Every structure is written in structure tokens, then in C-alpha cells.
Amino acid sequence: MRRLHSFNGGAHPAEHKAESTARPIAAAPLVPLYVVPLRQHIGTPALPLVRAGDRVLRGQAIGQAEGYVSASVHAPTSGRVVAVEMRPVAHPSGLADLCVVIEADGEDRAIDLQPLDWRGMEPSHLRNLIRDLGLVGLGGAVFPSFIKLNPGEAGRVETLILNGAECEPWITSDDLLMRERAREILKGAEIMQAMLHAGEVVIGIEDNKPEAIAAMQAAVREMGLGYEVAVVPTRYPSGGAKQLTYLLTGRETPSRGHAVEVGVQVFNVGTAYGLHHALAEGRPLISRVVTVTGHVASPQNFEVRLGTPIEDLIRAAGGELEGATGEIIGGPMMGFDLQDRAAPVTKAVNCVIVKDAQRFPPPPAPRACIRCGECARACPARLQPFELYWYARARDFGKTQLFSLFDCIECGCCSHVCPSHISLVDFFRYAKSEIWAREREKEAADAARRRHEFHVWRLEREKQEKAERLARKAVAQVKEAEAAPVDAEAARKKAILQAAIERAKQAREGVTPRNVDHLTPEQQHQVEEADARRARLHAGAEDQKETENQP
Amino acid sequence: MAAGGLTLGAVLGWASVRYRVQEDPLVEKIDAILPQTQCGQCGFAGCKPYAEAIAKGEADINRCPPGGEDGIRRLADLLGVEAKSLGEGLEHKPKSVAVIDEDLCIGCTLCIQACPVDAIVGAAKQMHTIVADRCTGCELCLPPCPVECIHMEVIHEDITTWKWRYPVYSIRPVRE
Amino acid sequence: MTGAPFSLGPRNSTPRVMLKVLAALVPGIVAHYWFFGPGIVVSLLLTSLAAVGFEAFVLLMRNQPVRLHLTDGSALVTAWLLALSLPTLAPWWLYVAGSFFAIVVAKHLYGGLGQNVFNPAMVGYAALIVSFPLYMTQWPAPLELAVHAPGWADAFDLVFAGQGALSPDAYTSATPLDSLKTQILAGRTVEAVLGQPIYGLLGGVGGEWVALAFLAGGAALLAMRLTTWHIPLAFLAAVALSAGALHLIDPARHAGPLFHLMTGGVMLGAFFIATDPVTASTTPLGKLVYAGGAGLLTVVIRTWGGFPDGVAFAVLLMNMCVPFIDDYTQPRVFGKTARLRRRAP
Ligand code: SF4
Ligand code: SF4
Ligand code: SF4
């Protein structure tokens, strides 16, 4: 038996898992329209490979990974691209993002899928393949997997952890996946182990999932793998990568660092499952398991094509019941309110909870913080949330950073236990995004300063060069004048030069509003032409407006 | 008492003279707060000259519209003075970028000369474009354009720049 | 906008916390009533009324949501702690003035609940003992030793009219702490003094039982997880150790640890006053330093200071040090290698 290490604090929110575990995973029905965002992972969004009008097949790449931290995006079914445009996506802001909109043709024809012989492959080639197959972490963080599958400088990882803890209430997608598809998960783990040269493989599961534990143990035995199924106590957030790493190995992931630095790599069980299918069948990541639960007719887990609008998915679960008050994407501890039900399922969406007023009442009015320290006792990152709150509320962002704001994993334990019902994490999210914005602004300002300094220096240099040129010329003229007595030709040249200098001067001063006074005839002509074009454009716009107004 | 005051005054006076040479880092610090839009709305030829003027005490801290209230507050913090509202006649506008209507541009290069951060590319008699992420939104290229083909577009937030809002509550719990 | 988490934890809330604290004070109050008569009930009621009144008034003046903040119960807790630290049977205005200092000056002038630096009840107490030392030393005598045991009518008369059936002196006596100090100054030994009837078994007739009742209430607080063990333990340990050390050095002039634990405000202070979360240190190590310091100062003030009891001033002095203590005792953040100081060097 593995010795477990207990992390600080945590919470025991009501589990609500039974609702959605009664039914097996079902394939969500095909829908007529898929909206596939090009940003479904952390990092740079994929570059669109298709245009409106293109026909696509299931599994065909429609977005190419761009830059290092990125992953490709694929068509979930066959059909026609109707648009590549901004559409609302599942994001706390409710803002739109670039999506490929595919009208399904109902035939669901796939590209030619070829199993890949990953064992014989060169590691970096294999990693690139995994990136092109669109694999990202399916636990919710959606970090491109191929990066994490690089054993790094050490050349090996001591412990590979499969994360099946699933500590968030309501969510059961990993639970069901482990119950039903344990072998495929383990096959994915074998690939990971080989790629990372991992010494041991540990599968961490919370003790509230006995069926999943049994299924995984049985599969490990049958497949003759030496993997360990470690049962961890049910305590939120044991499924956080840092927390699970600590629970199982006693190693703390360095602040702002990665688990691999302490010889550990953590993958969600869903990612292992996806990796197995990607390599064994050559099938890119075009679907994932999503829990639909809460105030719906029949809560259930679905294997959902990425890009399926969430409203269609809710319909698949029998639709919402009377009195629904909205949807949460993700779990109740770390999820967010969905703003637009037309937003699609992405690689990051593991759960849709339909809220009702009884189980998700509006938050009570907050009271003053009494510094009771409950939040600090609950914080798995060992922070002092009330101090962070104090400074975030006062917009003293420097202080929040001194109090290790960026070590907050936004698990929500502090808000959960606060007797004054202060939504502490909202303040932390606010402070973090404010600090990021300032850093962006600062970078932009520094860049602008550098360019401006260069600009000033360039002007200075040009002026100097010009002056030197003129000086040289003047010397030459003086010499000429000395050599030959004043003749008409020289005088004429001098006059021309003088005029040129004059013109240049005027041109410099001419940087005044609408300076059409000193234009050459040619420029004058162009100005007129431009005006004419503008007039035409305006007239065109007017026309259009009028036609638009007519129904 | 009076003698003490005099000595103290003398010391302070000496100190202020003695340490005047250290003004340069102050200019740098002020300049680091200014947004580097280089728009000249403050009445100086750019952010650095304004920073120098502030450091010398010749200009007030509330003359920079792009910096906004936040910039003023940070200047006030740095200099240990009261923050105030933006100076008269100045107005903070949402951050924008200049856009050249490429159908109208005649390639006269006047805007290129006006741009303080070299954000406009294009050669003589060729259509010009503004490199949006270099543009500081200073609007200096607008007046020189003989065909008025440059306009400003407000930058809207997207998913990457979106900020979590300051949490506020209604005092009474919401009743449905 | 409010985001996750969408579920609230155990059904706790600030009013509930305050109510539980009040409940934990009840055993001590009952003991007080039993040994010293109904005066405590009158002073509790009066202080509560005054505190809640001041709280409502200031909230109105500060344009704050009155109902929301009034119902958090913090004013009541302050009032009860204040009343339990003051002598009963004093004139009514003493309680009102104490409440004023506690609620208006110590709490709201610092920004209201959660922002005050000093423990409000102790500020009220300290203001009174500095301003009206005479009234603050007239404590009701234990019923079994009193010349005249006050009934309900006496209590009301004394508080509101300043005169019972007899003059106030008939009902009051010096506290054990007080008389020990004066007698030691007069040259008697501790042993001789503690033999007098007023000193009871452990520290003082009646008072010792009240202290034990507070100890029981404090145990309930710990059991309900309303406070951690750090502050009470460090406070009591510091009192016992420092008193014990003094006693060892000179048993004739210094009473033993048990006497110090069982008299005056030590028990109340250890469990209910020093633990006030707003003004106490908040880090585990900081709490030990803070409460240890307060316990030590209590004994120091009792032994060498000009005031009969040291708890209030000890707590206030340590309140002052809290930001500093917290600075140096921040816990090590997960994944970081060193304890972080909160201010940049
Ligand atoms: S739990 Fe709430 S009231 Fe208690 S210290 Fe934390 S923020 Fe303040
Ligand atoms: S949200 Fe952040 S501060 Fe709050 S408990 Fe979690 S890690 Fe700690
Ligand atoms: S007003 Fe314009 S030029 Fe002046 S400091 Fe501000 S950004 Fe710079």
C-alpha cells in the first residue's frame, strides 16, 4: 500500500454523483450544425485550413496547430463549411471566438483512418503526430498533450499518474469512462509510460467510486500490467494535479513550475483514452465524454462530438425540466455560468449542469470578513485568502502578489467555507486578470517607447545626413565659384537648389490638418481621384442601406 | 526653537541641492508609468518630455488622457502627491487603433512621417497599412492625410484580453 | 459578477458563529449569577441594548445596510464580553459609556467589523478604567461573604439610581487580585493572604467557579471548531509558566500559577477575548506568539503594573503587534521553498 500524504484543507461539498451514474455512456445524436472553435486548448489558436463552401470529412483537419503551444482541430462529422466566423463560445465572458461552422450532411463519412505504429516511431515525430491529432488534456485544463509527453531533460519521469480522482461534485464522466472502458484507458497509459520512460504508473481514484476502482483493478490484472490503483480519500480538490501529485508521492509541484520538475507527470484518464484511440486507429480527437446533469429529465454521460451546441446536448438528456435557472459548464466548484446555449462543446467541457433555484440558490449577501481564518484552513495551496481578499478588494495588486496570488488554484474551497459568504475567488480572478492586463499594457508601452526612441534617433540621423550633404554641396559650390567667375548656369542651379530646400521645408511644415496647399499637380490629381472614389463608396453604402431597409 | 528650525531648513535646502543630480532615475520612473502613446495631448512632444517636465515640477500630473485616472493615481503614488482628476479639456477615450482605408490611400507617405512609433508601412506612391499591434492610437497620423483616409477604431475586448469584473453585489439578495 | 463556487459549504454563517460564541458564554454567566447575584443580568441587558443602539446609529450615519450588519451579531458579542469584564452594580452610564467606546470608537471609527485593530470590548474596558478608576474597582462581593446580598430590586436601584437599600459599599468588596496586591505591598506574604476566606479554594470564592465555567464554554468553542487551540493554549500556558517562574523565585511575594489562572479575566481572556479573530494574529505560528505574549504581559502587569488586572492591556498591546507578527509568520505556501515575508524587503 502506498503511503498517502494529506494536503492542507480542502472541502467536502455535497457529491451529487448518483444522479448521472445510473445510465451508461451513450453516443450523443448527430446534429445538423456543428460549431468548432479553433481555440480549444491553452496556447495559440489553430489556423483555419478551410473556407466557407469547402466540403469536409469526419476527422479531417480544419485547423492547424500554430506555434509550439497549440493543437490541431478536426471536423466532427462530414458536411459543408458554411462559415469561418466569430461565434459565442463556452467561456465565462460569453464573448465570441473564431469557429468553423459545419453543416452536417448526415452521412458522417470519415477520412481514411490508419492505425499508427507508434512503437517504432522517432519520439519527436510521434509527438508532432499527437499534436496534429489534436490531443489535449481532457481534465479541463486542455494543455496540449504532446508537450507533456516529452520526458524533458531528465530523459525520464519517475511516476506517471493517471488522474481518475474526479473530485468535483456532479461530474461523473471519468467515473463512467473508467467503469466501461478501463482497458482502453490502460492502453493509452502504456503509450504514455513508454514515451516518458516512466518507472511506475499510479492511477489515483477517490474512494467514492468503488465500481471504477474495481474495473480498473480488474483491467490492470487482466492485462498483466504492474500499475497501481491508489485509492485516495474523497476530499475536494484531490483531483487537482498538484494535490494528487502530493497525495500520491509527497512531492510538491514547485510554485509556478510543473510536476515534471519533481519527476512526476499527471494525465487525466480521459486523455489516456483519447491517446489510445488516436494512435490505435489514427482517429483524431473529435469527441469526448460529457456529463449532462442537474435539472434535466434524464441525467447521463454522453460521448459528444466536439462542436455540438450545448442546447442540443441538453436536449439529448431529455431536456431541462420546469424551473431551470441556467447552466454551469464544469463543476459547481470551478465551473462558470454559460451565457449562450448555442455555444458548442469543446475539448474543455466535461460537464453541463442545469441549475434550479433549489439546489443552486442565488448567493446570499456577503458580510464583512471577520478574519476567522476558515478560508486559510480550507486552502489547499496554504494561502491566506482573507489577506488576498483584503488587498484585491483595495486593488492593491502588488500586495496580492506578495501574498502569492498566483499560487491560488481557484479551487473555490475558501469561498465555499466562508461564513460571511464572500466570493473570495471572484476577487482573485479579478486581481489576476487585472495584473495580466497591466503586464500586457506594460509590454506594449515598453515596445512603443523603444520604437519611439528609434524613430527620434532615425529622424535625427536623417537630419544630420542631410545637413552634411548640403554642407558638402555648399563647399563644392564655393570651390566652383572660386574656380570660375559667376556664370548664369551656376546661378540657375543655385536657384533650383534653393527652391528645393524651400519646398522640403514647406513639406516638413506642411504636417498640418488637411494640407492640400503644397501638392504637386500629380498629387493634386490623386487627391481628386480619391475624393471621387470616396464619393462613390459613400453612395454605394447609401444604396446598400436603402436596399437593406426594404424588406 | 527658531535656531533649530533654521538649521533644519538649511539641511533640507542643502539636501535638495545636493541630491538634485538624482533626478534622472525619477524621469525614468515617471516615463515608465506614462502609456507611451506619444500623442502629445499633454502639450509636450511625447511622453519623455512630459516626464521630464513633471520631474522638474513644470507640469501637472493630470495632463495625460491615455493614461487615465489609473495613470494619474500611479503618478501621484510615485511622487507622493494627491491624485486628481484629468485636466480641463482632456478626455480619456477607449483605446483605439488607426486604420487606413486602403482603397483611398494615395501613398503620399505623409502619415508615415507623422507616426511617432513607425507603425505605418508602405513606400511612396504605394498603399500604406498600419501595423495594428504597433499602433499606440495617438491619432497623429489623422490630420496630415490629404485624403482623410485614416480613421480610428476602438479595440474591443476578446477572449484573451477579457478581464474578470470587480465583484459587486446588490445589497439585498436577489428575489426571483 | 459572481462565479464559482456555486455551492456553499457547511451551513455556517457569521451570525451563526456569533450566536455560538454567545451560547458558549452562558455557563460563565450562569455561574456569575449564582455566585454574585442578579447584577450581571442587569449589566448584560444594559450593555447589549446600548451596544446594539450605537451600532444601529453608526451604521445609519455611515450609510450602511443596517439590517444586514446589525444581524451579524458582532455587537452583541462585544457587549457581552464588555459586560463580563466590568464590575456589576455600577451606575448605568458606565455601561453606556463603555459600549460607546467599544462600538463607536474602537470598531466603527476604524472602519467597522473586520477592520478594527483593537479588541472593541477591551478598548471599552480600558477607557473606563482610565477614566473612572473608582467605579471600576468596586466589584460585587460573593454572595456568601457579602455583608448584604443584593436582590433584583437592589440591582436595578444600584444601577439606575446609584443607591440600593444600602450604599454601594455594602454590596462590594475588593477583588482577590486587588486585595492580594495591596496586602503584599503592605508587607504580608502570599501564603498568609491566601488563607483569608475570600480566596476560596483555587483563587477566589465564586470567581474560581466562574473561571471554570468559562473554561467549559471555551472547551465547547474548541469542540465547535470556532477557534483553534493555538490562542487559548498559548495564553494559558504563558500565564502559568510566567506566574510559576515568579512563584519559584519568590514564593512569598508571588502567587502561584493556579491562582493566576483562576482569578480575574484570564479564562475569559484566553478563550473569548484574545481569540477575537478580527484583532488576533491569523497564522498558526503567529497565534502562538501573539497569545503567548498576551499571557506573559498579563502576569507582568498584574505583578508590576498599576492596574489590578492585566488581561485587557495585555491583549490591547498584543493587538498592536499583530500586523508585525503576521508579517513574519506567514505559512509556507504550497510549492514554495521558503516561508514568505509579506512585505518586500
Ligand atoms: S472565511 Fe470569510 S470571514 Fe473568515 S477569514 Fe476567510 S474571508 Fe474572512
Ligand atoms: S481558491 Fe485559491 S485561495 Fe481559495 S482555497 Fe483555493 S487555492 Fe486557496
Ligand atoms: S498625453 Fe500622449 S504624449 Fe503625453 S504623456 Fe500621455 S501618451 Fe504620452
PDB file of C-alpha atoms in Angstrom, chain A residues 93-185:
ATOM      1  CA  SER A  93     -17.089  36.172 -20.654  1.00  0.00           C
ATOM      2  CA  GLY A  94     -19.711  34.937 -23.083  1.00  0.00           C
ATOM      3  CA  LEU A  95     -17.636  36.504 -25.860  1.00  0.00           C
ATOM      4  CA  ALA A  96     -17.320  35.141 -29.368  1.00  0.00           C
ATOM      5  CA  ASP A  97     -14.298  33.388 -30.817  1.00  0.00           C
ATOM      6  CA  LEU A  98     -13.310  32.182 -34.261  1.00  0.00           C
ATOM      7  CA  CYS A  99     -15.178  28.998 -35.168  1.00  0.00           C
ATOM      8  CA  VAL A 100     -15.578  26.760 -38.196  1.00  0.00           C
ATOM      9  CA  VAL A 101     -19.299  26.227 -38.710  1.00  0.00           C
ATOM     10  CA  ILE A 102     -20.090  22.932 -40.382  1.00  0.00           C
ATOM     11  CA  GLU A 103     -23.436  21.941 -41.793  1.00  0.00           C
ATOM     12  CA  ALA A 104     -23.611  18.159 -41.421  1.00  0.00           C
ATOM     13  CA  ASP A 105     -24.628  16.157 -44.460  1.00  0.00           C
ATOM     14  CA  GLY A 106     -25.867  13.311 -42.298  1.00  0.00           C
ATOM     15  CA  GLU A 107     -23.601  10.744 -43.945  1.00  0.00           C
ATOM     16  CA  ASP A 108     -20.871  11.044 -41.331  1.00  0.00           C
ATOM     17  CA  ARG A 109     -18.212   9.847 -43.756  1.00  0.00           C
ATOM     18  CA  ALA A 110     -14.722   9.675 -42.322  1.00  0.00           C
ATOM     19  CA  ILE A 111     -11.329  10.284 -43.804  1.00  0.00           C
ATOM     20  CA  ASP A 112      -9.204   7.243 -44.349  1.00  0.00           C
ATOM     21  CA  LEU A 113      -8.033   6.338 -40.844  1.00  0.00           C
ATOM     22  CA  GLN A 114      -4.782   4.425 -40.484  1.00  0.00           C
ATOM     23  CA  PRO A 115      -3.562   2.815 -37.259  1.00  0.00           C
ATOM     24  CA  LEU A 116      -0.179   4.202 -36.338  1.00  0.00           C
ATOM     25  CA  ASP A 117       2.716   2.039 -35.369  1.00  0.00           C
ATOM     26  CA  TRP A 118       3.811   4.269 -32.542  1.00  0.00           C
ATOM     27  CA  ARG A 119       6.317   1.843 -31.067  1.00  0.00           C
ATOM     28  CA  GLY A 120       8.762   2.152 -33.905  1.00  0.00           C
ATOM     29  CA  MET A 121       8.476   5.888 -34.241  1.00  0.00           C
ATOM     30  CA  GLU A 122      11.031   8.532 -33.577  1.00  0.00           C
ATOM     31  CA  PRO A 123       9.879  10.307 -30.349  1.00  0.00           C
ATOM     32  CA  SER A 124       9.701  13.860 -31.709  1.00  0.00           C
ATOM     33  CA  HIS A 125       7.887  12.642 -34.822  1.00  0.00           C
ATOM     34  CA  LEU A 126       5.408  10.835 -32.608  1.00  0.00           C
ATOM     35  CA  ARG A 127       4.859  13.954 -30.530  1.00  0.00           C
ATOM     36  CA  ASN A 128       4.205  16.018 -33.630  1.00  0.00           C
ATOM     37  CA  LEU A 129       1.677  13.430 -34.731  1.00  0.00           C
ATOM     38  CA  ILE A 130      -0.072  13.664 -31.393  1.00  0.00           C
ATOM     39  CA  ARG A 131      -0.227  17.424 -31.772  1.00  0.00           C
ATOM     40  CA  ASP A 132      -1.702  17.063 -35.249  1.00  0.00           C
ATOM     41  CA  LEU A 133      -4.250  14.603 -33.917  1.00  0.00           C
ATOM     42  CA  GLY A 134      -5.474  17.375 -31.635  1.00  0.00           C
ATOM     43  CA  LEU A 135      -4.818  15.712 -28.289  1.00  0.00           C
ATOM     44  CA  VAL A 136      -5.034  17.932 -25.247  1.00  0.00           C
ATOM     45  CA  GLY A 137      -5.619  17.280 -21.562  1.00  0.00           C
ATOM     46  CA  LEU A 138      -9.280  16.408 -21.130  1.00  0.00           C
ATOM     47  CA  GLY A 139      -9.476  17.036 -17.393  1.00  0.00           C
ATOM     48  CA  GLY A 140     -10.380  20.642 -18.079  1.00  0.00           C
ATOM     49  CA  ALA A 141      -7.022  22.373 -18.407  1.00  0.00           C
ATOM     50  CA  VAL A 142      -6.727  21.452 -22.139  1.00  0.00           C
ATOM     51  CA  PHE A 143      -2.958  21.767 -22.224  1.00  0.00           C
ATOM     52  CA  PRO A 144      -1.563  20.229 -25.431  1.00  0.00           C
ATOM     53  CA  SER A 145      -0.600  16.667 -24.516  1.00  0.00           C
ATOM     54  CA  PHE A 146       2.389  16.293 -26.809  1.00  0.00           C
ATOM     55  CA  ILE A 147       4.307  18.813 -24.714  1.00  0.00           C
ATOM     56  CA  LYS A 148       3.653  16.889 -21.531  1.00  0.00           C
ATOM     57  CA  LEU A 149       4.684  13.656 -23.245  1.00  0.00           C
ATOM     58  CA  ASN A 150       8.218  14.932 -23.591  1.00  0.00           C
ATOM     59  CA  PRO A 151      10.274  13.315 -20.840  1.00  0.00           C
ATOM     60  CA  GLY A 152      12.329  16.504 -20.592  1.00  0.00           C
ATOM     61  CA  GLU A 153      15.905  16.957 -19.640  1.00  0.00           C
ATOM     62  CA  ALA A 154      15.987  14.112 -17.160  1.00  0.00           C
ATOM     63  CA  GLY A 155      15.052  11.851 -20.040  1.00  0.00           C
ATOM     64  CA  ARG A 156      12.555  10.019 -17.901  1.00  0.00           C
ATOM     65  CA  VAL A 157       9.749  10.551 -15.480  1.00  0.00           C
ATOM     66  CA  GLU A 158       9.721   8.593 -12.245  1.00  0.00           C
ATOM     67  CA  THR A 159       5.999   8.427 -11.686  1.00  0.00           C
ATOM     68  CA  LEU A 160       3.226   8.661 -14.213  1.00  0.00           C
ATOM     69  CA  ILE A 161      -0.056   9.460 -12.526  1.00  0.00           C
ATOM     70  CA  LEU A 162      -3.380   8.800 -14.175  1.00  0.00           C
ATOM     71  CA  ASN A 163      -5.874  11.151 -12.642  1.00  0.00           C
ATOM     72  CA  GLY A 164      -9.191   9.469 -12.062  1.00  0.00           C
ATOM     73  CA  ALA A 165      -9.926  11.282  -8.817  1.00  0.00           C
ATOM     74  CA  GLU A 166     -12.728  13.385 -10.275  1.00  0.00           C
ATOM     75  CA  CYS A 167     -13.232  15.333  -7.080  1.00  0.00           C
ATOM     76  CA  GLU A 168     -15.710  17.919  -8.380  1.00  0.00           C
ATOM     77  CA  PRO A 169     -19.303  17.254  -7.377  1.00  0.00           C
ATOM     78  CA  TRP A 170     -21.843  16.295 -10.068  1.00  0.00           C
ATOM     79  CA  ILE A 171     -19.242  15.301 -12.683  1.00  0.00           C
ATOM     80  CA  THR A 172     -19.050  11.575 -13.474  1.00  0.00           C
ATOM     81  CA  SER A 173     -17.547  11.403 -16.948  1.00  0.00           C
ATOM     82  CA  ASP A 174     -14.219   9.944 -15.790  1.00  0.00           C
ATOM     83  CA  ASP A 175     -16.012   7.610 -13.395  1.00  0.00           C
ATOM     84  CA  LEU A 176     -18.121   6.119 -16.186  1.00  0.00           C
ATOM     85  CA  LEU A 177     -15.198   6.011 -18.576  1.00  0.00           C
ATOM     86  CA  MET A 178     -13.184   4.005 -16.064  1.00  0.00           C
ATOM     87  CA  ARG A 179     -16.099   1.676 -15.378  1.00  0.00           C
ATOM     88  CA  GLU A 180     -16.803   0.985 -19.025  1.00  0.00           C
ATOM     89  CA  ARG A 181     -13.538   1.455 -20.869  1.00  0.00           C
ATOM     90  CA  ALA A 182     -10.808   0.629 -18.393  1.00  0.00           C
ATOM     91  CA  ARG A 183      -8.752  -1.386 -20.903  1.00  0.00           C
ATOM     92  CA  GLU A 184      -8.594   1.426 -23.424  1.00  0.00           C
ATOM     93  CA  ILE A 185      -7.518   3.857 -20.724  1.00  0.00           C
TER      94      ILE A 185
END
